[in-house]
PDB file of C-alpha atoms in Angstrom:
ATOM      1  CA  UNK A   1      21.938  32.151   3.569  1.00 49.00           C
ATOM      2  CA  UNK A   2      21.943  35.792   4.997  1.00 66.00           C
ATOM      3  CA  UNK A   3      20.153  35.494   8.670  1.00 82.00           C
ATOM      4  CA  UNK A   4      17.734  33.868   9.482  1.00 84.00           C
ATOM      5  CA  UNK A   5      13.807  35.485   9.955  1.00 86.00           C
ATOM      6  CA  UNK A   6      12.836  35.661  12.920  1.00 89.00           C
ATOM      7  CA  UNK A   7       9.917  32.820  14.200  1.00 91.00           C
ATOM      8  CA  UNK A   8       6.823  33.390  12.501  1.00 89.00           C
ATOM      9  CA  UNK A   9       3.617  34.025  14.870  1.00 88.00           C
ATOM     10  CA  UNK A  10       2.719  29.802  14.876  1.00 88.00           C
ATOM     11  CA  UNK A  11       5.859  29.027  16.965  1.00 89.00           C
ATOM     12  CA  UNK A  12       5.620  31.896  19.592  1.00 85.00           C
ATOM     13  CA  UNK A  13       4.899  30.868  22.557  1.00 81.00           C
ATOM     14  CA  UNK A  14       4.615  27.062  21.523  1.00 83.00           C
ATOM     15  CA  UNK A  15       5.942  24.176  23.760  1.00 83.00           C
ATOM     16  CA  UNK A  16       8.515  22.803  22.620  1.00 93.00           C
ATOM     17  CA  UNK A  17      10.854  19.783  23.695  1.00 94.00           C
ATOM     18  CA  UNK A  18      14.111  21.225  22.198  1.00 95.00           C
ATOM     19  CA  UNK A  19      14.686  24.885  20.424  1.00 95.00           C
ATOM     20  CA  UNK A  20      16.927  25.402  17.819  1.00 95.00           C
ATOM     21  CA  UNK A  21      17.167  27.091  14.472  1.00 95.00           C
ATOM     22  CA  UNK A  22      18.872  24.927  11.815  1.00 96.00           C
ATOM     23  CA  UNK A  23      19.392  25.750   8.246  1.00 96.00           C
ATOM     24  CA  UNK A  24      18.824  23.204   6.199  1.00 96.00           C
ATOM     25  CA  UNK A  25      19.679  24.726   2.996  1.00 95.00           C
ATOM     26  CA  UNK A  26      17.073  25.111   0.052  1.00 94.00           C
ATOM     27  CA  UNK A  27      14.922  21.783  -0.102  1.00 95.00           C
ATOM     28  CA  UNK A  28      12.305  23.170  -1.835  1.00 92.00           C
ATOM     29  CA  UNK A  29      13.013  25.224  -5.198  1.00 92.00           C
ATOM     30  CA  UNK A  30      12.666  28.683  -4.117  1.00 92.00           C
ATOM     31  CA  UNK A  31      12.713  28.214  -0.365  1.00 94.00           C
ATOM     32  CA  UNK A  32      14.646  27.116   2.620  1.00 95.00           C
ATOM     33  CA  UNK A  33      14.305  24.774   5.202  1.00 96.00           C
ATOM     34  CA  UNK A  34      14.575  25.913   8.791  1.00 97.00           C
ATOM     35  CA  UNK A  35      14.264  23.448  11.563  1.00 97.00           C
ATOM     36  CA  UNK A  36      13.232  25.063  14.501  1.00 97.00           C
ATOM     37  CA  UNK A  37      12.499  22.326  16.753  1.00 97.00           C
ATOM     38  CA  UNK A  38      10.809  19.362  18.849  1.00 97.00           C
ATOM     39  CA  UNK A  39       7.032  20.270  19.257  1.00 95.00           C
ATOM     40  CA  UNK A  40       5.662  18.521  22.496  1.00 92.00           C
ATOM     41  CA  UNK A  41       5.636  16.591  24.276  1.00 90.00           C
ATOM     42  CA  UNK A  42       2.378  14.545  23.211  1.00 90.00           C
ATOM     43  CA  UNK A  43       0.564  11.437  24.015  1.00 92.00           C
ATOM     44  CA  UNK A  44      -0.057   9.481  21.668  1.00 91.00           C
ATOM     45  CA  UNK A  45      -2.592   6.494  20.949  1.00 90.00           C
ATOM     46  CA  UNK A  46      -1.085   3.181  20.923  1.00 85.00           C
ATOM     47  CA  UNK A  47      -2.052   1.590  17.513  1.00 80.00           C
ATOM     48  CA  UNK A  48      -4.987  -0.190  18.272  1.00 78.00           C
ATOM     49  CA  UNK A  49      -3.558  -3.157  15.683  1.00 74.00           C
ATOM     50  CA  UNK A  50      -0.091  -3.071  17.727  1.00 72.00           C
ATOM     51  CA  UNK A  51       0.641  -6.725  19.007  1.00 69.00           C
ATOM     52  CA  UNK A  52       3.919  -6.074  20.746  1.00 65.00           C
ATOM     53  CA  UNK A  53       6.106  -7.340  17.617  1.00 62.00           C
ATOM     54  CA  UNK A  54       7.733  -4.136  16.359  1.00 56.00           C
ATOM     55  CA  UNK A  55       9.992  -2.982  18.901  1.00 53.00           C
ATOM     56  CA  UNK A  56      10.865  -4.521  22.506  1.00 61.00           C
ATOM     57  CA  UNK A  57       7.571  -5.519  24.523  1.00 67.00           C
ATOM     58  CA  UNK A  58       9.137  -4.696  27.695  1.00 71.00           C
ATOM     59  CA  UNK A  59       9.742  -1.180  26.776  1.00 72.00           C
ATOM     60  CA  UNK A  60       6.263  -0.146  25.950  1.00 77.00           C
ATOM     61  CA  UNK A  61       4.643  -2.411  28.288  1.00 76.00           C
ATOM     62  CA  UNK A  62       4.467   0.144  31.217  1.00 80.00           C
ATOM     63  CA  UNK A  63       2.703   2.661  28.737  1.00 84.00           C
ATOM     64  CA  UNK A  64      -0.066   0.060  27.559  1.00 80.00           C
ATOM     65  CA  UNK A  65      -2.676   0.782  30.765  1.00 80.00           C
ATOM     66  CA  UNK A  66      -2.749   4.087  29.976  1.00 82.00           C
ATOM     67  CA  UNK A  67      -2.918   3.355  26.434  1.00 84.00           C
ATOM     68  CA  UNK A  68      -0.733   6.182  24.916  1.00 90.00           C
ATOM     69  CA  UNK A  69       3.025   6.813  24.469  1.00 91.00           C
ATOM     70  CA  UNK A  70       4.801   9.682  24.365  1.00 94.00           C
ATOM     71  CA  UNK A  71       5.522  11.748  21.153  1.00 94.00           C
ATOM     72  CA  UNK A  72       6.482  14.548  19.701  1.00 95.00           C
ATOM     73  CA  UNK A  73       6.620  16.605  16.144  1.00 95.00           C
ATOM     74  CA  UNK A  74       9.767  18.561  14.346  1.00 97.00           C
ATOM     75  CA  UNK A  75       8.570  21.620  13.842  1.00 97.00           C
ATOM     76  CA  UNK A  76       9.744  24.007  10.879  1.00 96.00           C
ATOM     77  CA  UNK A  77       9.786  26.843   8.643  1.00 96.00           C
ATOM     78  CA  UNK A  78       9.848  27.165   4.803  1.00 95.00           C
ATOM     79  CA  UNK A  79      11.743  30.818   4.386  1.00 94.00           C
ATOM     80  CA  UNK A  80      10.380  32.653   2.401  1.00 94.00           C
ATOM     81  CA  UNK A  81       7.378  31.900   2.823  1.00 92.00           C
ATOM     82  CA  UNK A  82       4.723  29.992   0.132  1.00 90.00           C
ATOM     83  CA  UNK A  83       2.928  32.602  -1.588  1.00 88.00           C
ATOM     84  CA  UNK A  84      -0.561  32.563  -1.595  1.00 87.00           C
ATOM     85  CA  UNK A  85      -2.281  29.308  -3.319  1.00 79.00           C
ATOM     86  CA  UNK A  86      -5.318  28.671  -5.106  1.00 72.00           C
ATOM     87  CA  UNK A  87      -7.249  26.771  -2.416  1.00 71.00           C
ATOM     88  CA  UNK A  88      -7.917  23.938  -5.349  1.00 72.00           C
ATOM     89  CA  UNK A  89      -4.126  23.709  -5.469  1.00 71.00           C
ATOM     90  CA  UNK A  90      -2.612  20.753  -3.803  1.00 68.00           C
ATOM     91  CA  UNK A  91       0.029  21.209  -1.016  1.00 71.00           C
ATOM     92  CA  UNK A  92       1.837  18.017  -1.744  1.00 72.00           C
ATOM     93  CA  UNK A  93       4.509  19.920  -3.497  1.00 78.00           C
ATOM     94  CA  UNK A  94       5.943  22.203  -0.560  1.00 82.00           C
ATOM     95  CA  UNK A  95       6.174  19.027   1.836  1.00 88.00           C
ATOM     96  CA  UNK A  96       9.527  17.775   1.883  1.00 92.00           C
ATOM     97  CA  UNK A  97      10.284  14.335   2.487  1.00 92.00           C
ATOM     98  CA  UNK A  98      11.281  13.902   5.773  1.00 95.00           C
ATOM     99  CA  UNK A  99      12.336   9.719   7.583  1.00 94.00           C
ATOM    100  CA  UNK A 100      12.761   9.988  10.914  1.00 96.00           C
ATOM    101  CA  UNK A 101      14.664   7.166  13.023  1.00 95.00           C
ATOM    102  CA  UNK A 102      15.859   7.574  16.784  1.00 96.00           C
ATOM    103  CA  UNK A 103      19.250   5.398  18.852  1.00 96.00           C
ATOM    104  CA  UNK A 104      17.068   2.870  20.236  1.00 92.00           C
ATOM    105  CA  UNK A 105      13.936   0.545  18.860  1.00 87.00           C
ATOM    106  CA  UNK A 106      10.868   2.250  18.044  1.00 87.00           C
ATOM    107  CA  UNK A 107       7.767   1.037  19.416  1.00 86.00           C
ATOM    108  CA  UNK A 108       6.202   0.555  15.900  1.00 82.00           C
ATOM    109  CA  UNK A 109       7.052   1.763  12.484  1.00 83.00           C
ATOM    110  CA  UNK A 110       6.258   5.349  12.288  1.00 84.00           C
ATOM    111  CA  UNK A 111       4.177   6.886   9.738  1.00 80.00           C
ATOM    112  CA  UNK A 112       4.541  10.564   8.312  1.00 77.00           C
ATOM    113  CA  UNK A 113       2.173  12.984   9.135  1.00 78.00           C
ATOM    114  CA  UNK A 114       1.856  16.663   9.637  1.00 78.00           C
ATOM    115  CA  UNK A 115       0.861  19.913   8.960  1.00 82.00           C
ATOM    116  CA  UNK A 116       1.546  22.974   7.085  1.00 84.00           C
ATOM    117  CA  UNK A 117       0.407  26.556   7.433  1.00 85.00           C
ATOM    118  CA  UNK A 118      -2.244  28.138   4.767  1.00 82.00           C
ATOM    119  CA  UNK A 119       0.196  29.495   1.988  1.00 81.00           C
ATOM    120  CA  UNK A 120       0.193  34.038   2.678  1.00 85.00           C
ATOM    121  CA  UNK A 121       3.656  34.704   1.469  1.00 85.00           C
ATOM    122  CA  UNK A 122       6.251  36.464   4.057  1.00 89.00           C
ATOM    123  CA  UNK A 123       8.899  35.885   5.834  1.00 91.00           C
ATOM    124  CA  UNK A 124       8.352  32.488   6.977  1.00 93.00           C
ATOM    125  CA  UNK A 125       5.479  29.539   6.430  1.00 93.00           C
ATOM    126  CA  UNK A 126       4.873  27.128   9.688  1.00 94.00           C
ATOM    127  CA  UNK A 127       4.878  23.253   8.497  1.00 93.00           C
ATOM    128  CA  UNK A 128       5.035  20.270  11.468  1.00 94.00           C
ATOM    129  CA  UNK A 129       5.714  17.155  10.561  1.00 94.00           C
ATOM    130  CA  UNK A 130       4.987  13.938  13.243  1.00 90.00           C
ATOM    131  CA  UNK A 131       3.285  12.838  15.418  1.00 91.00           C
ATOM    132  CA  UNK A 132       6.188  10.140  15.961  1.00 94.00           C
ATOM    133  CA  UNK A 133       7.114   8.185  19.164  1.00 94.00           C
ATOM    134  CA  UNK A 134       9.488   9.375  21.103  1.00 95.00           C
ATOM    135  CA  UNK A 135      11.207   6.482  23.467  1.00 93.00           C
ATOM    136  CA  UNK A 136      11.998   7.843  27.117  1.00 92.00           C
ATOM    137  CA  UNK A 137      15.292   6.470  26.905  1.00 92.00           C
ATOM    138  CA  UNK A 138      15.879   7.718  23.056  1.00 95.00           C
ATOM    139  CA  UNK A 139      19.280  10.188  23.338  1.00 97.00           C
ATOM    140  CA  UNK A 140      19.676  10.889  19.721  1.00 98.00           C
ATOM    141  CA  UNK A 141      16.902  11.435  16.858  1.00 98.00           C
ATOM    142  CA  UNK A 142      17.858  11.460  13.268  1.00 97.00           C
ATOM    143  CA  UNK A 143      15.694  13.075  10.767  1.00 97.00           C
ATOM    144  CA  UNK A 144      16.740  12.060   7.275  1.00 96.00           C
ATOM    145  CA  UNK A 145      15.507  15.282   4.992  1.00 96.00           C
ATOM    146  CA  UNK A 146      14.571  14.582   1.164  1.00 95.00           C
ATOM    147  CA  UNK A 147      14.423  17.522  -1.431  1.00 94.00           C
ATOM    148  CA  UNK A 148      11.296  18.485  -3.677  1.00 92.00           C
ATOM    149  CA  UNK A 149      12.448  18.407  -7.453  1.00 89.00           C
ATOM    150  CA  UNK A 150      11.359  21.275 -10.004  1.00 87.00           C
ATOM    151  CA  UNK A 151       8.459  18.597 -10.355  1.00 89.00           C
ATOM    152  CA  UNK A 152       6.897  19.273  -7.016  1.00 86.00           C
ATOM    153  CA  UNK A 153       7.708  15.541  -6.055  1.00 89.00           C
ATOM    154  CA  UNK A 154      10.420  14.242  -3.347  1.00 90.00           C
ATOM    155  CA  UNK A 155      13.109  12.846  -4.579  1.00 90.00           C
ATOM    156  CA  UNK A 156      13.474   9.519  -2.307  1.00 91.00           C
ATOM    157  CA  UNK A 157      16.753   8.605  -4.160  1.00 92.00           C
ATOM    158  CA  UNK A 158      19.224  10.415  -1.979  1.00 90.00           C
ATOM    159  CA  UNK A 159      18.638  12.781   1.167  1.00 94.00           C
ATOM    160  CA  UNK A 160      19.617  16.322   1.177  1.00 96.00           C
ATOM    161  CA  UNK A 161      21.263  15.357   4.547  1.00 97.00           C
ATOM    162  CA  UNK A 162      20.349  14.288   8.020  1.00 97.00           C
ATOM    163  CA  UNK A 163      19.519  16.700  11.064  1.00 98.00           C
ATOM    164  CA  UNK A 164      20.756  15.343  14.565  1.00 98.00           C
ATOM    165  CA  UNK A 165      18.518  15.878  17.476  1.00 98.00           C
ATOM    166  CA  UNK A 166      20.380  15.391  21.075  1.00 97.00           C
ATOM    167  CA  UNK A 167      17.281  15.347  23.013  1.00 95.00           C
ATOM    168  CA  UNK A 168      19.039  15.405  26.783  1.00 94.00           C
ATOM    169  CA  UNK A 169      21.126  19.042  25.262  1.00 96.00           C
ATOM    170  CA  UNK A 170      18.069  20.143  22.918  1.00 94.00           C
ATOM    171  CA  UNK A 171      21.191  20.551  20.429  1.00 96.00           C
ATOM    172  CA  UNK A 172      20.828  19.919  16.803  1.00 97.00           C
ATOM    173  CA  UNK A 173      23.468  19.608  14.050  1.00 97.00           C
ATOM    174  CA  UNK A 174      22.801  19.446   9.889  1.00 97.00           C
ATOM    175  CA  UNK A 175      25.125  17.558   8.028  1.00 97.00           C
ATOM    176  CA  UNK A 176      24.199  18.035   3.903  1.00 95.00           C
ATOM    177  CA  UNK A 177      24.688  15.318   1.736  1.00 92.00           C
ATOM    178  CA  UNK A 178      23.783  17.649  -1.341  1.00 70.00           C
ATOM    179  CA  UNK A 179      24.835  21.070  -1.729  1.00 62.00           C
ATOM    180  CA  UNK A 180      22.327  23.923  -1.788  1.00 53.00           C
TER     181      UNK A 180
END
């Protein structure tokens, strides 16, 4: 890919965890993935149905008075950007899958949320994906990254590739599994 735009207006000025700007090649027909990075930190609400069974006890014990943990999002960029959208379309086809997984035990399993930006076209559309737990002594994140198909649905089969996240450096590092 030629360079890389600049960061669109939603990531200006937004706290962020780790920076970096990672290509992760076109996951999406028509538009490119561009990690940009760690969004946070966050608290977030223990799961009130938690019972201490996922992960180690010990480990989340100390966060259970105040009844949150910390957490974060990834934070991206789809370049170019979606153009415009009927607003009776559904957005489910411009979210790539994304699995995330981190060095040490989660806390509980962690679901996929997010976000993405209203659809105007440009250089660059904002999408978040998270809220996930983020374990103080975590060192490396993994984010496994699954393509859209021309059908507008991921394609669980086989990851596009995995981003690294060193969260002590705020370094990041794409390895593809599928060209693009």
């Amino acid at each position: 890919m030629k360079r890389l735009p600049a960061r669109g207006p939603a990531l200006q000025g937004r706290a962020l965890i780790a920076s970096f700007d990672i290509d992760c090649g076109e996951l999406l027909p028509g538009h490119r993935f561009v990690a940009r990075g760690l969004g946070g930190p966050y608290e977030l609400p223990i799961p009130p149905d938690w019972d201490g069974t996922d992960g180690e006890y010990e480990r989340i014990l100390p966060f259970v008075d105040r009844g949150s943990y910390p957490g974060f999002s990834l934070e991206y960029e789809l370049v170019p950007g979606l153009p415009p959208l009927d607003p009776r379309d559904p957005i489910f086809p411009y979210l790539v899958g994304v699995a995330y997984a981190a060095d040490v035990t989660l806390p509980w399993e962690p679901t996929d949320g997010g976000a993405i930006a209203s659809p105007a076209g440009g250089a660059s559309t904002h999408g978040s994906r998270g809220d996930w737990p983020l374990p103080p002594d975590a060192r490396r994140l993994t984010f496994s990254l699954y393509p859209v198909g021309d059908d507008g649905r991921v394609t669980w089969d086989r990851a596009a590739g995995d981003l690294e996240v060193d969260v002590r450096t705020g370094s990041a590092r794409w390895t593809a599994t599928i060209r693009s």
